[in-house]
Amino acid sequence: MITGKTKLLGIIGYPVEHSLSPVMQNAALAHMGLDYVYVPFPIKPENLQQAIASFTAIDNLVGFNVTIPHKQAIIPLLSEVSPIAQAVGAVNTVWRTENGWSGTNTDVEGFLAPLKNLSPLPPLLIEERGSQNLSASNWHQTTAVILGYGGAARAVVAGCASLGCANIIVVGRDEQKLNYFLDSWRNSKLIDKLTVHTWQKFPELLSNADLLVNTTPVGMYPHVDVSPVTREEMDLLPKGAIAYDLIYTPNPTQFLRLAQERGAIAIDGLEMLVQQGASALRIWLQQQDVPVDIMRQSLRQHLGL
Ligand code: NAP
């Protein structure tokens, strides 16, 4: 029930109708019995500055998420931007402070969450140890191959760097865009580990991948039968590698099906979506304990999974 004391959270984007954040955030807020509501704010790019200035005047607006096309454009409008958001070059979570709006990027944390207790290992080693729950140090000799160089790929690159991957390889179809992507990390410490390649080199790169991440929309509903990686190519993926698709519908994607047939550990995009939302909620409510299971369940129900 909305009361005179209801506090406001939301998401800005354009368009924003497709966003699943209101579903999971309102499910969490209701479960916690909090007098909050999370609403979508469709804001045209040309109105962003005015909208953010107006938000300051709404006293009960605690914070908001940011989605396409505002993730980069909002940065100069914030009084503070976290180091991780600066590294990624995008903000997805904003909260009110005494000095104005502060922003960070919880996509990196969301991406990392399902990987925390996993480690890509040769199958023999997995058999020997009987478990994949190994320490994070195992990431230090690994190679991550990332398909695509868009907004989500930036969070994935930052995530792979924080895992400690030795090689971070980005594969894309446009050489100019690849070079632009590489150049955008020039001032970052991770630049020494990062290389970019076109798809021609992909089969060779794949045979050395410990972690393969799809950040392209190829295979997303309704194009459920396509995969950015063919069956023949997937046969080159080392057994025991991790295949991670950022797409959450369908679930699993054709990419993940092929990877599983190959014996890979498969991770879908739903958990990243849930975990980036849970991180944002922790920031707004200033508490660690948020109902992640309820958020996940509400999304699965909404998506018919
Ligand atoms: P984006 O900025 O538009 O980037 C898409 C990337 O995919 C670009 O590099 C694009 O390359 C490439 N691409 C598109 N079509 C391609 C094709 N047919 N073949 C090869 N490459 C292709 O989008 P984004 O924001 O990064 O999102 C990408 C995907 O991640 C979407 O499916 C989105 O739903 C998902 N995502 C999931 C989460 C989550 O929480 N699970 C979070 C963010 C994003 P060109 O520029 O050359 O077209």
mmCIF file of C-alpha atoms and ligand atoms in Angstrom:
data_model
loop_
_atom_site.group_PDB
_atom_site.id
_atom_site.type_symbol
_atom_site.label_atom_id
_atom_site.label_comp_id
_atom_site.label_asym_id
_atom_site.label_seq_id
_atom_site.Cartn_x
_atom_site.Cartn_y
_atom_site.Cartn_z
ATOM 1 C CA MET A 1 0.000 0.000 0.000
ATOM 2 C CA ILE A 2 1.277 3.472 -0.883
ATOM 3 C CA THR A 3 1.176 5.758 2.162
ATOM 4 C CA GLY A 4 2.114 9.367 2.861
ATOM 5 C CA LYS A 5 5.536 8.106 3.951
ATOM 6 C CA THR A 6 6.287 5.836 0.997
ATOM 7 C CA LYS A 7 9.850 6.144 -0.256
ATOM 8 C CA LEU A 8 10.663 6.017 -3.930
ATOM 9 C CA LEU A 9 13.149 3.951 -5.923
ATOM 10 C CA GLY A 10 13.151 3.433 -9.674
ATOM 11 C CA ILE A 11 14.908 2.968 -12.970
ATOM 12 C CA ILE A 12 15.604 5.547 -15.655
ATOM 13 C CA GLY A 13 15.955 4.509 -19.295
ATOM 14 C CA TYR A 14 14.467 5.011 -22.731
ATOM 15 C CA PRO A 15 12.674 2.842 -23.483
ATOM 16 C CA VAL A 16 12.239 1.329 -20.055
ATOM 17 C CA GLU A 17 9.074 -0.775 -20.449
ATOM 18 C CA HIS A 18 11.100 -3.957 -21.018
ATOM 19 C CA SER A 19 12.947 -3.633 -17.700
ATOM 20 C CA LEU A 20 12.583 -6.546 -15.285
ATOM 21 C CA SER A 21 13.965 -4.542 -12.350
ATOM 22 C CA PRO A 22 10.545 -3.324 -11.099
ATOM 23 C CA VAL A 23 9.395 -6.958 -10.833
ATOM 24 C CA MET A 24 12.278 -8.159 -8.665
ATOM 25 C CA GLN A 25 12.785 -4.976 -6.645
ATOM 26 C CA ASN A 26 9.112 -4.643 -5.713
ATOM 27 C CA ALA A 27 8.998 -8.354 -4.819
ATOM 28 C CA ALA A 28 11.961 -7.801 -2.467
ATOM 29 C CA LEU A 29 10.520 -4.610 -0.932
ATOM 30 C CA ALA A 30 7.136 -6.261 -0.350
ATOM 31 C CA HIS A 31 8.786 -9.322 1.203
ATOM 32 C CA MET A 32 10.734 -7.078 3.575
ATOM 33 C CA GLY A 33 7.534 -5.200 4.491
ATOM 34 C CA LEU A 34 9.135 -1.868 3.624
ATOM 35 C CA ASP A 35 7.175 1.259 2.738
ATOM 36 C CA TYR A 36 9.019 1.674 -0.568
ATOM 37 C CA VAL A 37 7.974 1.450 -4.187
ATOM 38 C CA TYR A 38 10.171 0.956 -7.283
ATOM 39 C CA VAL A 39 8.887 2.529 -10.497
ATOM 40 C CA PRO A 40 10.061 2.896 -14.119
ATOM 41 C CA PHE A 41 10.906 6.432 -15.322
ATOM 42 C CA PRO A 42 10.995 6.706 -19.135
ATOM 43 C CA ILE A 43 13.340 9.658 -19.735
ATOM 44 C CA LYS A 44 14.299 10.760 -23.234
ATOM 45 C CA PRO A 45 18.053 11.384 -23.741
ATOM 46 C CA GLU A 46 17.494 15.117 -24.306
ATOM 47 C CA ASN A 47 15.690 15.363 -20.935
ATOM 48 C CA LEU A 48 18.262 13.570 -18.808
ATOM 49 C CA GLN A 49 19.911 16.644 -17.290
ATOM 50 C CA GLN A 50 16.563 18.217 -16.403
ATOM 51 C CA ALA A 51 15.282 14.944 -14.947
ATOM 52 C CA ILE A 52 18.294 14.472 -12.663
ATOM 53 C CA ALA A 53 18.070 18.087 -11.457
ATOM 54 C CA SER A 54 14.339 17.587 -10.742
ATOM 55 C CA PHE A 55 15.001 14.326 -8.895
ATOM 56 C CA THR A 56 17.002 16.321 -6.344
ATOM 57 C CA ALA A 57 13.817 18.199 -5.428
ATOM 58 C CA ILE A 58 11.887 14.995 -4.709
ATOM 59 C CA ASP A 59 12.797 14.392 -1.073
ATOM 60 C CA ASN A 60 11.503 10.829 -0.831
ATOM 61 C CA LEU A 61 13.457 9.629 -3.914
ATOM 62 C CA VAL A 62 16.222 7.519 -2.351
ATOM 63 C CA GLY A 63 17.949 6.242 -5.474
ATOM 64 C CA PHE A 64 17.505 4.707 -8.894
ATOM 65 C CA ASN A 65 18.943 2.333 -11.470
ATOM 66 C CA VAL A 66 20.165 3.541 -14.823
ATOM 67 C CA THR A 67 19.777 1.644 -18.081
ATOM 68 C CA ILE A 68 20.297 2.263 -21.793
ATOM 69 C CA PRO A 69 20.829 4.962 -23.112
ATOM 70 C CA HIS A 70 21.832 6.852 -19.945
ATOM 71 C CA LYS A 71 24.559 4.660 -18.412
ATOM 72 C CA GLN A 72 27.410 6.822 -19.734
ATOM 73 C CA ALA A 73 25.587 10.128 -20.153
ATOM 74 C CA ILE A 74 24.680 10.332 -16.461
ATOM 75 C CA ILE A 75 28.319 10.347 -15.283
ATOM 76 C CA PRO A 76 28.946 14.120 -15.592
ATOM 77 C CA LEU A 77 25.646 14.789 -13.777
ATOM 78 C CA LEU A 78 26.750 12.964 -10.613
ATOM 79 C CA SER A 79 28.685 14.474 -7.724
ATOM 80 C CA GLU A 80 30.635 11.255 -7.148
ATOM 81 C CA VAL A 81 31.374 8.178 -9.268
ATOM 82 C CA SER A 82 32.908 5.018 -7.762
ATOM 83 C CA PRO A 83 36.285 3.771 -9.069
ATOM 84 C CA ILE A 84 34.662 0.646 -10.545
ATOM 85 C CA ALA A 85 32.086 2.720 -12.467
ATOM 86 C CA GLN A 86 34.876 4.992 -13.687
ATOM 87 C CA ALA A 87 36.840 1.958 -14.872
ATOM 88 C CA VAL A 88 33.824 0.496 -16.661
ATOM 89 C CA GLY A 89 32.783 3.902 -17.969
ATOM 90 C CA ALA A 90 29.151 3.335 -17.011
ATOM 91 C CA VAL A 91 26.852 3.820 -13.996
ATOM 92 C CA ASN A 92 23.833 1.605 -13.306
ATOM 93 C CA THR A 93 23.039 2.521 -9.678
ATOM 94 C CA VAL A 94 22.607 5.993 -8.168
ATOM 95 C CA TRP A 95 21.843 7.044 -4.599
ATOM 96 C CA ARG A 96 21.279 10.328 -2.795
ATOM 97 C CA THR A 97 24.018 11.804 -0.603
ATOM 98 C CA GLU A 98 24.368 15.115 1.202
ATOM 99 C CA ASN A 99 26.483 16.389 -1.675
ATOM 100 C CA GLY A 100 24.236 15.234 -4.512
ATOM 101 C CA TRP A 101 23.834 11.981 -6.441
ATOM 102 C CA SER A 102 26.499 9.276 -6.201
ATOM 103 C CA GLY A 103 26.838 6.491 -8.748
ATOM 104 C CA THR A 104 28.405 3.062 -9.103
ATOM 105 C CA ASN A 105 28.228 0.028 -11.335
ATOM 106 C CA THR A 106 26.798 -3.161 -9.786
ATOM 107 C CA ASP A 107 26.907 -5.105 -13.099
ATOM 108 C CA VAL A 108 30.494 -6.116 -12.317
ATOM 109 C CA GLU A 109 29.456 -7.558 -8.936
ATOM 110 C CA GLY A 110 26.456 -9.189 -10.614
ATOM 111 C CA PHE A 111 28.653 -10.795 -13.252
ATOM 112 C CA LEU A 112 31.116 -12.054 -10.639
ATOM 113 C CA ALA A 113 28.578 -13.500 -8.178
ATOM 114 C CA PRO A 114 27.941 -16.850 -9.959
ATOM 115 C CA LEU A 115 31.704 -17.276 -10.527
ATOM 116 C CA LYS A 116 32.712 -16.780 -6.908
ATOM 117 C CA ASN A 117 32.807 -20.431 -5.948
ATOM 118 C CA LEU A 118 33.797 -21.765 -9.325
ATOM 119 C CA SER A 119 37.120 -22.199 -10.957
ATOM 120 C CA PRO A 120 37.828 -23.298 -14.507
ATOM 121 C CA LEU A 121 39.928 -26.404 -14.265
ATOM 122 C CA PRO A 122 41.154 -29.203 -16.460
ATOM 123 C CA PRO A 123 38.677 -32.114 -16.030
ATOM 124 C CA LEU A 124 41.332 -34.326 -14.499
ATOM 125 C CA LEU A 125 41.878 -31.867 -11.711
ATOM 126 C CA ILE A 126 38.118 -31.603 -11.086
ATOM 127 C CA GLU A 127 37.938 -35.394 -10.831
ATOM 128 C CA GLU A 128 40.899 -35.476 -8.487
ATOM 129 C CA ARG A 129 39.514 -32.866 -6.155
ATOM 130 C CA GLY A 130 35.913 -33.966 -6.527
ATOM 131 C CA SER A 131 34.717 -30.392 -6.422
ATOM 132 C CA GLN A 132 34.818 -27.158 -8.353
ATOM 133 C CA ASN A 133 34.743 -25.066 -5.201
ATOM 134 C CA LEU A 134 38.301 -23.945 -5.214
ATOM 135 C CA SER A 135 40.025 -20.788 -4.205
ATOM 136 C CA ALA A 136 39.977 -17.630 -6.276
ATOM 137 C CA SER A 137 43.705 -17.938 -6.858
ATOM 138 C CA ASN A 138 42.937 -20.529 -9.532
ATOM 139 C CA TRP A 139 41.869 -17.710 -11.804
ATOM 140 C CA HIS A 140 45.372 -16.341 -12.028
ATOM 141 C CA GLN A 141 46.510 -18.498 -14.920
ATOM 142 C CA THR A 142 43.274 -18.414 -16.840
ATOM 143 C CA THR A 143 42.213 -17.028 -20.197
ATOM 144 C CA ALA A 144 38.829 -15.350 -20.627
ATOM 145 C CA VAL A 145 37.369 -15.011 -24.117
ATOM 146 C CA ILE A 146 34.596 -12.429 -24.333
ATOM 147 C CA LEU A 147 32.284 -12.190 -27.337
ATOM 148 C CA GLY A 148 31.165 -8.604 -28.070
ATOM 149 C CA TYR A 149 32.447 -5.165 -27.078
ATOM 150 C CA GLY A 150 29.268 -3.317 -26.044
ATOM 151 C CA GLY A 151 28.202 -1.938 -22.657
ATOM 152 C CA ALA A 152 27.881 -5.298 -20.923
ATOM 153 C CA ALA A 153 31.284 -6.409 -22.216
ATOM 154 C CA ARG A 154 32.857 -3.490 -20.336
ATOM 155 C CA ALA A 155 31.523 -4.821 -17.008
ATOM 156 C CA VAL A 156 32.669 -8.335 -17.952
ATOM 157 C CA VAL A 157 36.199 -7.151 -18.807
ATOM 158 C CA ALA A 158 36.417 -5.326 -15.457
ATOM 159 C CA GLY A 159 35.068 -8.445 -13.710
ATOM 160 C CA CYS A 160 37.596 -10.743 -15.392
ATOM 161 C CA ALA A 161 40.384 -8.360 -14.384
ATOM 162 C CA SER A 162 39.215 -8.408 -10.772
ATOM 163 C CA LEU A 163 39.160 -12.237 -10.833
ATOM 164 C CA GLY A 164 42.795 -12.028 -11.829
ATOM 165 C CA CYS A 165 42.540 -13.636 -15.289
ATOM 166 C CA ALA A 166 45.942 -13.622 -16.969
ATOM 167 C CA ASN A 167 44.542 -13.029 -20.462
ATOM 168 C CA ILE A 168 41.365 -11.176 -21.347
ATOM 169 C CA ILE A 169 40.513 -11.547 -25.014
ATOM 170 C CA VAL A 170 37.658 -9.647 -26.634
ATOM 171 C CA VAL A 171 36.299 -10.933 -29.938
ATOM 172 C CA GLY A 172 34.132 -8.813 -32.218
ATOM 173 C CA ARG A 173 33.112 -8.311 -35.824
ATOM 174 C CA ASP A 174 34.269 -4.742 -36.443
ATOM 175 C CA GLU A 175 37.995 -4.075 -36.332
ATOM 176 C CA GLN A 176 37.595 -0.343 -35.856
ATOM 177 C CA LYS A 177 35.206 -0.797 -32.916
ATOM 178 C CA LEU A 178 37.566 -3.396 -31.427
ATOM 179 C CA ASN A 179 40.460 -0.955 -31.547
ATOM 180 C CA TYR A 180 38.303 1.785 -30.074
ATOM 181 C CA PHE A 181 37.313 -0.607 -27.261
ATOM 182 C CA LEU A 182 40.963 -1.479 -26.581
ATOM 183 C CA ASP A 183 41.935 2.168 -26.619
ATOM 184 C CA SER A 184 39.242 3.030 -24.067
ATOM 185 C CA TRP A 185 41.173 0.959 -21.468
ATOM 186 C CA ARG A 186 44.482 2.690 -22.218
ATOM 187 C CA ASN A 187 44.661 4.338 -18.795
ATOM 188 C CA SER A 188 43.615 1.220 -16.905
ATOM 189 C CA LYS A 189 45.904 -1.290 -15.220
ATOM 190 C CA LEU A 190 44.187 -4.145 -17.037
ATOM 191 C CA ILE A 191 45.368 -2.958 -20.471
ATOM 192 C CA ASP A 192 48.421 -5.267 -20.281
ATOM 193 C CA LYS A 193 46.146 -8.314 -20.120
ATOM 194 C CA LEU A 194 43.638 -7.198 -22.742
ATOM 195 C CA THR A 195 43.776 -8.075 -26.445
ATOM 196 C CA VAL A 196 41.141 -7.740 -29.158
ATOM 197 C CA HIS A 197 40.557 -9.955 -32.194
ATOM 198 C CA THR A 198 38.126 -10.399 -35.048
ATOM 199 C CA TRP A 199 36.126 -13.614 -35.442
ATOM 200 C CA GLN A 200 38.648 -15.127 -37.914
ATOM 201 C CA LYS A 201 40.966 -15.871 -35.006
ATOM 202 C CA PHE A 202 38.152 -17.157 -32.776
ATOM 203 C CA PRO A 203 38.643 -20.962 -33.229
ATOM 204 C CA GLU A 204 42.287 -20.696 -32.204
ATOM 205 C CA LEU A 205 41.430 -18.494 -29.213
ATOM 206 C CA LEU A 206 38.602 -20.783 -28.143
ATOM 207 C CA SER A 207 40.890 -23.777 -27.739
ATOM 208 C CA ASN A 208 42.720 -21.888 -24.968
ATOM 209 C CA ALA A 209 39.657 -20.484 -23.192
ATOM 210 C CA ASP A 210 38.973 -21.263 -19.531
ATOM 211 C CA LEU A 211 36.044 -18.859 -19.434
ATOM 212 C CA LEU A 212 33.931 -18.065 -22.507
ATOM 213 C CA VAL A 213 31.420 -15.214 -22.115
ATOM 214 C CA ASN A 214 28.727 -14.219 -24.614
ATOM 215 C CA THR A 215 27.879 -10.538 -24.268
ATOM 216 C CA THR A 216 26.288 -10.269 -27.720
ATOM 217 C CA PRO A 217 22.498 -10.439 -28.064
ATOM 218 C CA VAL A 218 22.858 -13.377 -30.514
ATOM 219 C CA GLY A 219 20.497 -16.147 -29.352
ATOM 220 C CA MET A 220 18.213 -13.864 -27.383
ATOM 221 C CA TYR A 221 14.439 -14.441 -27.608
ATOM 222 C CA PRO A 222 12.853 -14.721 -30.198
ATOM 223 C CA HIS A 223 16.000 -15.929 -32.052
ATOM 224 C CA VAL A 224 16.276 -18.925 -29.777
ATOM 225 C CA ASP A 225 17.854 -21.351 -32.285
ATOM 226 C CA VAL A 226 20.950 -19.317 -33.040
ATOM 227 C CA SER A 227 24.239 -19.193 -31.188
ATOM 228 C CA PRO A 228 27.260 -16.914 -31.615
ATOM 229 C CA VAL A 229 29.383 -20.097 -31.457
ATOM 230 C CA THR A 230 28.699 -23.013 -33.826
ATOM 231 C CA ARG A 231 28.644 -26.641 -32.669
ATOM 232 C CA GLU A 232 31.915 -27.270 -34.545
ATOM 233 C CA GLU A 233 33.561 -24.299 -32.855
ATOM 234 C CA MET A 234 32.235 -25.302 -29.438
ATOM 235 C CA ASP A 235 33.998 -28.661 -29.837
ATOM 236 C CA LEU A 236 37.238 -26.704 -29.478
ATOM 237 C CA LEU A 237 36.333 -25.429 -26.011
ATOM 238 C CA PRO A 238 38.436 -27.229 -23.398
ATOM 239 C CA LYS A 239 36.378 -29.604 -21.234
ATOM 240 C CA GLY A 240 35.822 -28.179 -17.753
ATOM 241 C CA ALA A 241 35.800 -24.616 -19.056
ATOM 242 C CA ILE A 242 33.033 -22.239 -17.985
ATOM 243 C CA ALA A 243 30.537 -20.930 -20.567
ATOM 244 C CA TYR A 244 28.647 -17.856 -19.421
ATOM 245 C CA ASP A 245 25.819 -16.277 -21.421
ATOM 246 C CA LEU A 246 24.580 -12.850 -20.285
ATOM 247 C CA ILE A 247 21.261 -13.521 -22.028
ATOM 248 C CA TYR A 248 18.464 -14.638 -19.650
ATOM 249 C CA THR A 249 15.707 -15.511 -22.138
ATOM 250 C CA PRO A 250 15.587 -18.218 -23.366
ATOM 251 C CA ASN A 251 17.016 -20.156 -20.482
ATOM 252 C CA PRO A 252 19.202 -21.950 -21.414
ATOM 253 C CA THR A 253 20.274 -20.377 -24.700
ATOM 254 C CA GLN A 254 21.483 -22.439 -27.644
ATOM 255 C CA PHE A 255 25.007 -21.209 -26.779
ATOM 256 C CA LEU A 256 24.732 -22.753 -23.306
ATOM 257 C CA ARG A 257 23.154 -25.954 -24.641
ATOM 258 C CA LEU A 258 26.100 -26.493 -27.005
ATOM 259 C CA ALA A 259 28.567 -25.683 -24.227
ATOM 260 C CA GLN A 260 26.893 -28.158 -21.864
ATOM 261 C CA GLU A 261 26.989 -30.874 -24.545
ATOM 262 C CA ARG A 262 30.708 -30.186 -24.724
ATOM 263 C CA GLY A 263 31.027 -30.733 -20.957
ATOM 264 C CA ALA A 264 31.387 -27.097 -19.975
ATOM 265 C CA ILE A 265 30.034 -25.547 -16.784
ATOM 266 C CA ALA A 266 27.117 -23.346 -17.921
ATOM 267 C CA ILE A 267 26.017 -20.062 -16.316
ATOM 268 C CA ASP A 268 23.019 -18.089 -17.588
ATOM 269 C CA GLY A 269 22.373 -14.341 -17.365
ATOM 270 C CA LEU A 270 19.544 -14.522 -14.832
ATOM 271 C CA GLU A 271 21.832 -14.692 -11.817
ATOM 272 C CA MET A 272 23.817 -11.637 -12.971
ATOM 273 C CA LEU A 273 20.550 -9.738 -13.339
ATOM 274 C CA VAL A 274 19.418 -10.782 -9.854
ATOM 275 C CA GLN A 275 22.763 -10.061 -8.216
ATOM 276 C CA GLN A 276 23.268 -6.615 -9.755
ATOM 277 C CA GLY A 277 19.772 -5.758 -8.474
ATOM 278 C CA ALA A 278 20.509 -7.155 -5.011
ATOM 279 C CA SER A 279 23.714 -5.075 -4.838
ATOM 280 C CA ALA A 280 21.770 -1.933 -5.756
ATOM 281 C CA LEU A 281 19.135 -2.664 -3.101
ATOM 282 C CA ARG A 282 21.873 -3.121 -0.464
ATOM 283 C CA ILE A 283 23.214 0.329 -1.326
ATOM 284 C CA TRP A 284 19.803 2.049 -1.162
ATOM 285 C CA LEU A 285 18.705 0.349 2.061
ATOM 286 C CA GLN A 286 22.199 0.464 3.599
ATOM 287 C CA GLN A 287 21.909 -3.119 4.734
ATOM 288 C CA GLN A 288 23.531 -6.344 3.594
ATOM 289 C CA ASP A 289 20.561 -8.591 4.163
ATOM 290 C CA VAL A 290 18.267 -8.467 1.122
ATOM 291 C CA PRO A 291 16.017 -11.351 -0.049
ATOM 292 C CA VAL A 292 17.983 -12.550 -3.082
ATOM 293 C CA ASP A 293 15.933 -15.765 -3.302
ATOM 294 C CA ILE A 294 12.696 -13.784 -3.533
ATOM 295 C CA MET A 295 14.172 -11.585 -6.265
ATOM 296 C CA ARG A 296 15.317 -14.635 -8.250
ATOM 297 C CA GLN A 297 11.995 -16.410 -7.749
ATOM 298 C CA SER A 298 9.949 -13.378 -8.842
ATOM 299 C CA LEU A 299 11.946 -13.137 -12.074
ATOM 300 C CA ARG A 300 11.712 -16.843 -12.819
ATOM 301 C CA GLN A 301 7.955 -16.684 -12.308
ATOM 302 C CA HIS A 302 7.648 -13.547 -14.442
ATOM 303 C CA LEU A 303 9.692 -15.140 -17.249
ATOM 304 C CA GLY A 304 7.815 -18.444 -16.977
ATOM 305 C CA LEU A 305 10.980 -20.397 -16.086
HETATM 306 P P1 NAP B 1 25.279 -3.479 -26.701
HETATM 307 O O1 NAP B 1 25.982 -2.388 -25.994
HETATM 308 O O2 NAP B 1 24.343 -3.163 -27.826
HETATM 309 O O3 NAP B 1 26.432 -4.474 -27.277
HETATM 310 C C1 NAP B 1 26.129 -5.609 -28.058
HETATM 311 C C2 NAP B 1 27.424 -6.200 -28.624
HETATM 312 O O4 NAP B 1 27.091 -7.367 -29.359
HETATM 313 C C3 NAP B 1 28.181 -5.297 -29.576
HETATM 314 O O5 NAP B 1 29.553 -5.503 -29.413
HETATM 315 C C4 NAP B 1 27.727 -5.788 -30.943
HETATM 316 O O6 NAP B 1 28.683 -5.544 -31.950
HETATM 317 C C5 NAP B 1 27.620 -7.272 -30.688
HETATM 318 N N1 NAP B 1 26.712 -7.909 -31.626
HETATM 319 C C6 NAP B 1 25.416 -7.605 -31.845
HETATM 320 N N2 NAP B 1 24.913 -8.420 -32.794
HETATM 321 C C7 NAP B 1 25.944 -9.236 -33.177
HETATM 322 C C8 NAP B 1 26.057 -10.274 -34.138
HETATM 323 N N3 NAP B 1 25.013 -10.666 -34.884
HETATM 324 N N4 NAP B 1 27.246 -10.902 -34.265
HETATM 325 C C9 NAP B 1 28.303 -10.534 -33.522
HETATM 326 N N5 NAP B 1 28.258 -9.540 -32.596
HETATM 327 C C10 NAP B 1 27.084 -8.910 -32.438
HETATM 328 O O7 NAP B 1 24.444 -4.370 -25.704
HETATM 329 P P2 NAP B 1 24.783 -4.690 -24.153
HETATM 330 O O8 NAP B 1 24.122 -3.697 -23.285
HETATM 331 O O9 NAP B 1 26.235 -4.888 -24.034
HETATM 332 O O10 NAP B 1 23.982 -6.055 -23.945
HETATM 333 C C11 NAP B 1 24.401 -7.224 -24.621
HETATM 334 C C12 NAP B 1 23.617 -8.447 -24.158
HETATM 335 O O11 NAP B 1 23.860 -8.672 -22.777
HETATM 336 C C13 NAP B 1 22.104 -8.340 -24.301
HETATM 337 O O12 NAP B 1 21.612 -9.604 -24.688
HETATM 338 C C14 NAP B 1 21.626 -7.983 -22.910
HETATM 339 O O13 NAP B 1 20.313 -8.431 -22.655
HETATM 340 C C15 NAP B 1 22.627 -8.768 -22.080
HETATM 341 N N6 NAP B 1 22.820 -8.187 -20.734
HETATM 342 C C16 NAP B 1 22.516 -8.960 -19.657
HETATM 343 C C17 NAP B 1 22.703 -8.475 -18.390
HETATM 344 C C18 NAP B 1 22.374 -9.342 -17.215
HETATM 345 O O14 NAP B 1 22.271 -8.826 -16.089
HETATM 346 N N7 NAP B 1 22.226 -10.631 -17.384
HETATM 347 C C19 NAP B 1 23.216 -7.184 -18.195
HETATM 348 C C20 NAP B 1 23.531 -6.408 -19.318
HETATM 349 C C21 NAP B 1 23.334 -6.932 -20.600
HETATM 350 P P3 NAP B 1 28.414 -4.436 -33.116
HETATM 351 O O15 NAP B 1 28.593 -3.096 -32.447
HETATM 352 O O16 NAP B 1 29.459 -4.743 -34.113
HETATM 353 O O17 NAP B 1 27.000 -4.637 -33.577
#
